[in-house]
XYZ file of C-alpha atoms in Angstrom:
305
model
C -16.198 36.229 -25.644
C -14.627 34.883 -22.660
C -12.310 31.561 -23.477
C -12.517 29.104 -20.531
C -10.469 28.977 -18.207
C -7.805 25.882 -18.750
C -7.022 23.572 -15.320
C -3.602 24.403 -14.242
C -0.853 22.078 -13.810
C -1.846 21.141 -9.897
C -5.523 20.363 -10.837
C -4.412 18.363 -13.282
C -1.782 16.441 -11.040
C -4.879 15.949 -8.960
C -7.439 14.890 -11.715
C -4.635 12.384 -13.042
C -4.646 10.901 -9.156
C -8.411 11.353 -8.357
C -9.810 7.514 -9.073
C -6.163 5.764 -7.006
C -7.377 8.604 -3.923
C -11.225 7.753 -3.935
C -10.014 3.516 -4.696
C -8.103 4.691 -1.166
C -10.316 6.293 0.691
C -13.459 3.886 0.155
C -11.333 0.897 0.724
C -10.125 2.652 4.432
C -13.492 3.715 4.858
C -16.318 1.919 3.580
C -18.542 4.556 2.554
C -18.830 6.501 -0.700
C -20.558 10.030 0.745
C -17.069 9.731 3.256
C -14.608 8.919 0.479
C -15.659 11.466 -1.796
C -15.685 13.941 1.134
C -12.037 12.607 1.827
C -10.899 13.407 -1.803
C -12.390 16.757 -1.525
C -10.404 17.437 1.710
C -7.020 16.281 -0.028
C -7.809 18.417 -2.905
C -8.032 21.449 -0.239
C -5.192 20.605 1.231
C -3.368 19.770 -2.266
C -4.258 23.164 -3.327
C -3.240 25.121 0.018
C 0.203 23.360 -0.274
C 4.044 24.355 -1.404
C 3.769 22.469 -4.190
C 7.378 23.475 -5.007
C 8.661 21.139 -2.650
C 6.376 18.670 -3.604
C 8.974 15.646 -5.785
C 6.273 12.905 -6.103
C 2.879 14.225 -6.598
C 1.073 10.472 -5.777
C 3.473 9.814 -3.076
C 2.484 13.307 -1.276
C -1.124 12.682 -2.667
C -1.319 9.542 -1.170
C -0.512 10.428 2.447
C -2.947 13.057 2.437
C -5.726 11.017 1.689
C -4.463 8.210 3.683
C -4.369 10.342 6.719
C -7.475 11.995 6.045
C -8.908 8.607 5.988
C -7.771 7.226 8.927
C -8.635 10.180 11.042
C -12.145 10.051 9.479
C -12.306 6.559 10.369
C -11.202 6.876 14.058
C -14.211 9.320 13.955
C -16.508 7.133 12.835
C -16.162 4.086 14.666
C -18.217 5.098 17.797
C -21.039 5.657 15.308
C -20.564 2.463 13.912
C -20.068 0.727 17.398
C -23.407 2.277 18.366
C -25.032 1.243 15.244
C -28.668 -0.275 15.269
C -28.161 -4.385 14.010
C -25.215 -4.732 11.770
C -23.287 -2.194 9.849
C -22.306 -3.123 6.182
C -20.087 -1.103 3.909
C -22.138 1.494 1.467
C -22.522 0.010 -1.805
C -21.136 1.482 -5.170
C -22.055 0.889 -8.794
C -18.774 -0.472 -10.953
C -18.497 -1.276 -14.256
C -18.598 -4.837 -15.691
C -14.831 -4.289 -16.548
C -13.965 -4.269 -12.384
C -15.002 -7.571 -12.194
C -12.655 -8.736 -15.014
C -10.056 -7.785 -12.664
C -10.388 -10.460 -10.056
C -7.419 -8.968 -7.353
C -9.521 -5.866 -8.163
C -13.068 -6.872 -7.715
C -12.077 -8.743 -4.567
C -10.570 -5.819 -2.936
C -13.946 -3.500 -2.989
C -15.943 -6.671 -2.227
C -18.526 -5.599 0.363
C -17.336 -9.659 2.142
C -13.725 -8.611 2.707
C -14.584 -4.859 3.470
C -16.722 -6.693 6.239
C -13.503 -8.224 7.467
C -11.606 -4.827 7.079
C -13.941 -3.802 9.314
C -12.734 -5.268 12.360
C -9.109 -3.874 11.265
C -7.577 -0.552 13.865
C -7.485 2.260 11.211
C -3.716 1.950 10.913
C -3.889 -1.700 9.944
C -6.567 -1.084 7.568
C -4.558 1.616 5.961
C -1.460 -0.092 5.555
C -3.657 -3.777 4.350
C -5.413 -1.406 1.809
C -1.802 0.135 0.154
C 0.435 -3.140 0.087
C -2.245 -5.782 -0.516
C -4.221 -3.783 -2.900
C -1.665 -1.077 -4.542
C 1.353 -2.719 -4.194
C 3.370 0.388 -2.064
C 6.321 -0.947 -0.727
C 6.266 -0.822 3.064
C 8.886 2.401 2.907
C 6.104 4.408 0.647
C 3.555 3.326 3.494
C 5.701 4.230 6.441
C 6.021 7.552 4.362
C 1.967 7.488 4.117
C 1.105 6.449 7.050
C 4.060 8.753 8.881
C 4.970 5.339 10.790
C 8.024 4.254 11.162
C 8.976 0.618 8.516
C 9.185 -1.729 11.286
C 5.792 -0.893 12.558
C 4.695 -1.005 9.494
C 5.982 -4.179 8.307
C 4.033 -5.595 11.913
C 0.628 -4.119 11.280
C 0.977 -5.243 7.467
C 1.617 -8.769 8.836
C -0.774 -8.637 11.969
C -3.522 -7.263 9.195
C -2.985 -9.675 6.353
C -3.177 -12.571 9.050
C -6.541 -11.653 10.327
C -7.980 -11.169 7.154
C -6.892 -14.660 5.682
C -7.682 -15.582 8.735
C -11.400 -14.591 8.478
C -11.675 -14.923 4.373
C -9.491 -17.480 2.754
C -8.942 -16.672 -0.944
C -9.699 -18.769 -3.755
C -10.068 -17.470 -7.495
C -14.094 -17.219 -8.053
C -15.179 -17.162 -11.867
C -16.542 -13.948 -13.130
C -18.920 -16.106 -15.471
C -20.094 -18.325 -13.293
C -20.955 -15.668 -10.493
C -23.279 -13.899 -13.074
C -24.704 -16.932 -14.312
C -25.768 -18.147 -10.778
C -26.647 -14.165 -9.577
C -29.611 -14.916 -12.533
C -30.825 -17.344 -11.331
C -31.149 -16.674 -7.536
C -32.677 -13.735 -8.913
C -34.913 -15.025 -11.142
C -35.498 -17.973 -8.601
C -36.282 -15.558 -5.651
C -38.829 -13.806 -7.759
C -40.626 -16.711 -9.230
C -40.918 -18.685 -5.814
C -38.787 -21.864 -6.930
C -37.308 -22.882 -3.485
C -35.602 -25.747 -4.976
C -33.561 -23.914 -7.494
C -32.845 -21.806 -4.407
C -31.653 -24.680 -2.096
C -29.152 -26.004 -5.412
C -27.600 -22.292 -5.467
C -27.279 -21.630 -2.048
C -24.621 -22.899 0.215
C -25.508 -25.053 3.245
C -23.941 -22.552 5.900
C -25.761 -19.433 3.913
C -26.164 -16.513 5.836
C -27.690 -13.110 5.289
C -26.694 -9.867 6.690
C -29.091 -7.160 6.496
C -28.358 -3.277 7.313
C -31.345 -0.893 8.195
C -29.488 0.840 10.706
C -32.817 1.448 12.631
C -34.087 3.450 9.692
C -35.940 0.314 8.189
C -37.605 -2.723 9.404
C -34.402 -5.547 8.804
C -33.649 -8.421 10.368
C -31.177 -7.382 13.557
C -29.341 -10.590 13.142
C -27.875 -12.350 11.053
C -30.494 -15.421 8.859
C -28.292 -18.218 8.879
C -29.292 -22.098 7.197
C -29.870 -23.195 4.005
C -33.661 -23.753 4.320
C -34.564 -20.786 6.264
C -32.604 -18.394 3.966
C -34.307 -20.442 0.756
C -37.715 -19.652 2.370
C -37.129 -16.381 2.938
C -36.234 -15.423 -0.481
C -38.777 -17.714 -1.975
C -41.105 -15.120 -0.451
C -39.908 -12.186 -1.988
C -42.441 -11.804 -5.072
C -45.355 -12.843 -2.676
C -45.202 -10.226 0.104
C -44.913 -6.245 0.524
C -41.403 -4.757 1.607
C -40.350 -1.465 2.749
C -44.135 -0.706 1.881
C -43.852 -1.319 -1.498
C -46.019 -3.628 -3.178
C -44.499 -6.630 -5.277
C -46.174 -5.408 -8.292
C -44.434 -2.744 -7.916
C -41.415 -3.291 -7.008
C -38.413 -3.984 -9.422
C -35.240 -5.916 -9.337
C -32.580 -5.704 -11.885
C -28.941 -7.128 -11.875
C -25.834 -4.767 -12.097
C -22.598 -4.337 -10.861
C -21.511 -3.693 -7.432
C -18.811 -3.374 -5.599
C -16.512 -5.275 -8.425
C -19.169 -8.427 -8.768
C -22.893 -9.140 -9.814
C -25.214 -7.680 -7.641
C -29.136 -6.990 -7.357
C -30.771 -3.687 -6.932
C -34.737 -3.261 -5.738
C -36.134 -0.223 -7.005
C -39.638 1.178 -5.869
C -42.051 3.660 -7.830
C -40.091 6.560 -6.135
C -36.741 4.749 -4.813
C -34.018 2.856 -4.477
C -35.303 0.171 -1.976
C -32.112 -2.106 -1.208
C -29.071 -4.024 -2.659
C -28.120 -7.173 -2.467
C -24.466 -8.555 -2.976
C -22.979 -11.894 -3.074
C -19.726 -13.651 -1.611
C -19.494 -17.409 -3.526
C -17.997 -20.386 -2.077
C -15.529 -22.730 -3.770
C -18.071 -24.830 -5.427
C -19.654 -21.842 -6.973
C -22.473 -21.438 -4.516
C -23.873 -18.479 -2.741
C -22.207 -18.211 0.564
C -23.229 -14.776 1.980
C -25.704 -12.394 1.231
C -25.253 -8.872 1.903
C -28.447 -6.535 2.068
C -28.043 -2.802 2.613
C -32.055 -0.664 2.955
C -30.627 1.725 5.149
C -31.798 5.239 3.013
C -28.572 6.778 4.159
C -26.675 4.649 2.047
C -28.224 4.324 -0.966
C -27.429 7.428 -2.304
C -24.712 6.446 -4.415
C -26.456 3.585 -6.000
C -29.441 5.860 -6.690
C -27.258 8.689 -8.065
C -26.366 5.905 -10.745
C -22.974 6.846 -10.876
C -20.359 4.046 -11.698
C -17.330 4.648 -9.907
C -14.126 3.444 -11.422
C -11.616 1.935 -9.453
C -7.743 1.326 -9.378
C-alpha cells in the first residue's frame, strides 16, 4: 500500500504563511474569489522559486502577494469604475473570535474597506502592512519594491485620508450584537419605533447589485426613510422570494455581527453594520450582487491575522 505522500519543507513554509497572505490580499483587494486567486498565484510563484536564496520565507512571501495584489488591483479598478450603482467589498464569514480582536475586526470591516477603496493601490498596500501588520516601513519598501522615503509619504498620505474619512473610536463587541438582534428582529416584526431608537439620525444604506439585481442605485440616507424601509422587510417580496420564505439569521462577517438572507435555493444578500459612538447603527452595508456571494454561501469561515 502506497503511504501518502508528506508536504515538503516549502509547502509547509507556505501553509504556515497561508492565513497572513489571504489577511493581505483581501485587505488590498476587497474580494475573496481575487484573494484566494492571489494566494494561489504566490504559491506558483513560491514553488517556481530559488528557494535557496530565499533568508526570510514571510518577508519574500509577503512581497509576492503584495505585488500580486496590487497589480490585480490596478486591473480591476476600471471594472469597478464602470460598475452599475455602488461597489462594496465581497463579504466573508469570520469567526466570533475576530471580533474579540477589535484592531482586527476593524481592519476587514466592510466601512473602512469602503474607505480603502478610494486609496491608489500603492497606498492601500503600504496602509494594509503598517496599520494592520505592523511591518516596519523598511520591510514595506522591501514589499512594495519602493524606496523608504516614498514609503514613509504614501503611509502618511494613506493613514490621513482614512482618519480623515473614518475616525476611530473603540466600539463594544457586546453591545454591537446585542443591538444587530434587535434591528433584526425589529426589521422582521415591523416595529419602526424600535428601529428609529437603534438607528442613527444620519443612517445611510449602501446597497450593491451591480446591475445583476434590482437595488437601490444610491445611497438611502435619513433616519425615517431608512426605518421605513426596513420596517417593510417581512411584509413584501425581494429578489422574488416570498417573505414566508425567506430567512434571516445573524453571523459573523467581516470581523462584526452581521445578517444573512437566505432563499429556498440561495443566498439572497448580507447585511453589515458600522456603529456610531453612542452605540447606534450608522451605516448599513447590503451586498445581492450573485457574484459575490459565493463565499458566504460556500459557508466557509475564513480566519484572519
Amino acid at each position: 500500500m502506497n503511504q501518502p505522500q508528506q508536504p515538503g519543507p516549502d509547502q509547509l513554509a507556505f501553509q504556515q504563511y497561508r492565513t497572513l497572505l489571504f489577511s493581505v490580499a483581501y485587505r488590498i483587494l476587497g474580494s475573496a474569489a481575487d484573494a484566494e486567486d492571489t494566494v494561489q498565484d504566490a504559491w506558483l510563484k513560491w514553488s517556481s522559486a530559488d528557494r535557496s536564496q530565499v533568508a526570510d520565507p514571510k518577508a519574500y512571501l509577503t512581497r509576492i502577494i503584495s505585488n500580486l495584489a496590487m497589480e490585480r488591483l490596478r486591473s480591476t479598478r476600471h471594472q469597478r469604475e464602470t460598475y452599475v450603482g455602488p461597489w462594496l467589498p465581497e463579504p466573508i464569514l469570520t469567526g466570533p473570535d475576530t471580533a474579540d480582536g477589535v484592531a482586527t475586526a476593524d481592519s476587514v470591516s466592510t466601512a473602512l474597506l469602503v474607505v480603502l477603496e478610494t486609496l491608489s493601490p500603492l497606498e492601500r498596500a503600504v496602509f494594509v502592512l503598517k496599520e494592520v501588520f505592523a511591518f516596519s516601513h523598511a520591510e514595506i519598501a522591501q514589499a512594495v519594491e519602493r524606496s523608504e522615503p516614498a514609503v514613509r509619504q504614501a503611509a502618511h498620505r494613506a493613514r490621513e485620508h482614512v482618519q480623515a474619512r473614518r475616525p476611530r473610536f473603540t466600539a463594544d463587541p457586546a453591545r454591537q450584537r446585542d443591538v444587530t438582534e434587535r434591528f433584526l428582529a425589529a426589521a422582521t416584526g415591523g416595529d419602526i419605533n424600535t428601529l428609529m431608537e437603534l438607528l442613527s439620525p444620519d443612517v445611510t444604506v449602501w446597497t450593491d447589485g451591480g446591475g445583476k439585481v434590482r437595488q437601490a442605485l444610491k445611497p438611502v440616507v435619513g433616519l425615517e426613510t431608512v426605518a421605513r424601509w426596513f420596517a417593510a422587510l417581512g411584509t413584501v417580496s425581494y429578489q422574488g422570494v416570498e417573505p414566508g420564505q425567506m430567512r434571516a439569521e445573524l453571523t459573523w462577517i467581516n470581523g462584526g455581527p452581521g445578517v444573512v438572507f437566505r432563499g429556498p435555493d440561495r443566498v439572497v444578500a448580507t447585511l453589515t453594520f458600522d456603529f456610531d459612538p453612542e452605540g447606534r447603527i450608522r451605516t448599513i452595508h447590503n451586498v445581492a450582487n450573485p457574484d459575490k456571494l459565493h463565499a458566504v454561501a460556500d459557508g466557509t469561515r475564513h480566519e484572519l491575522r
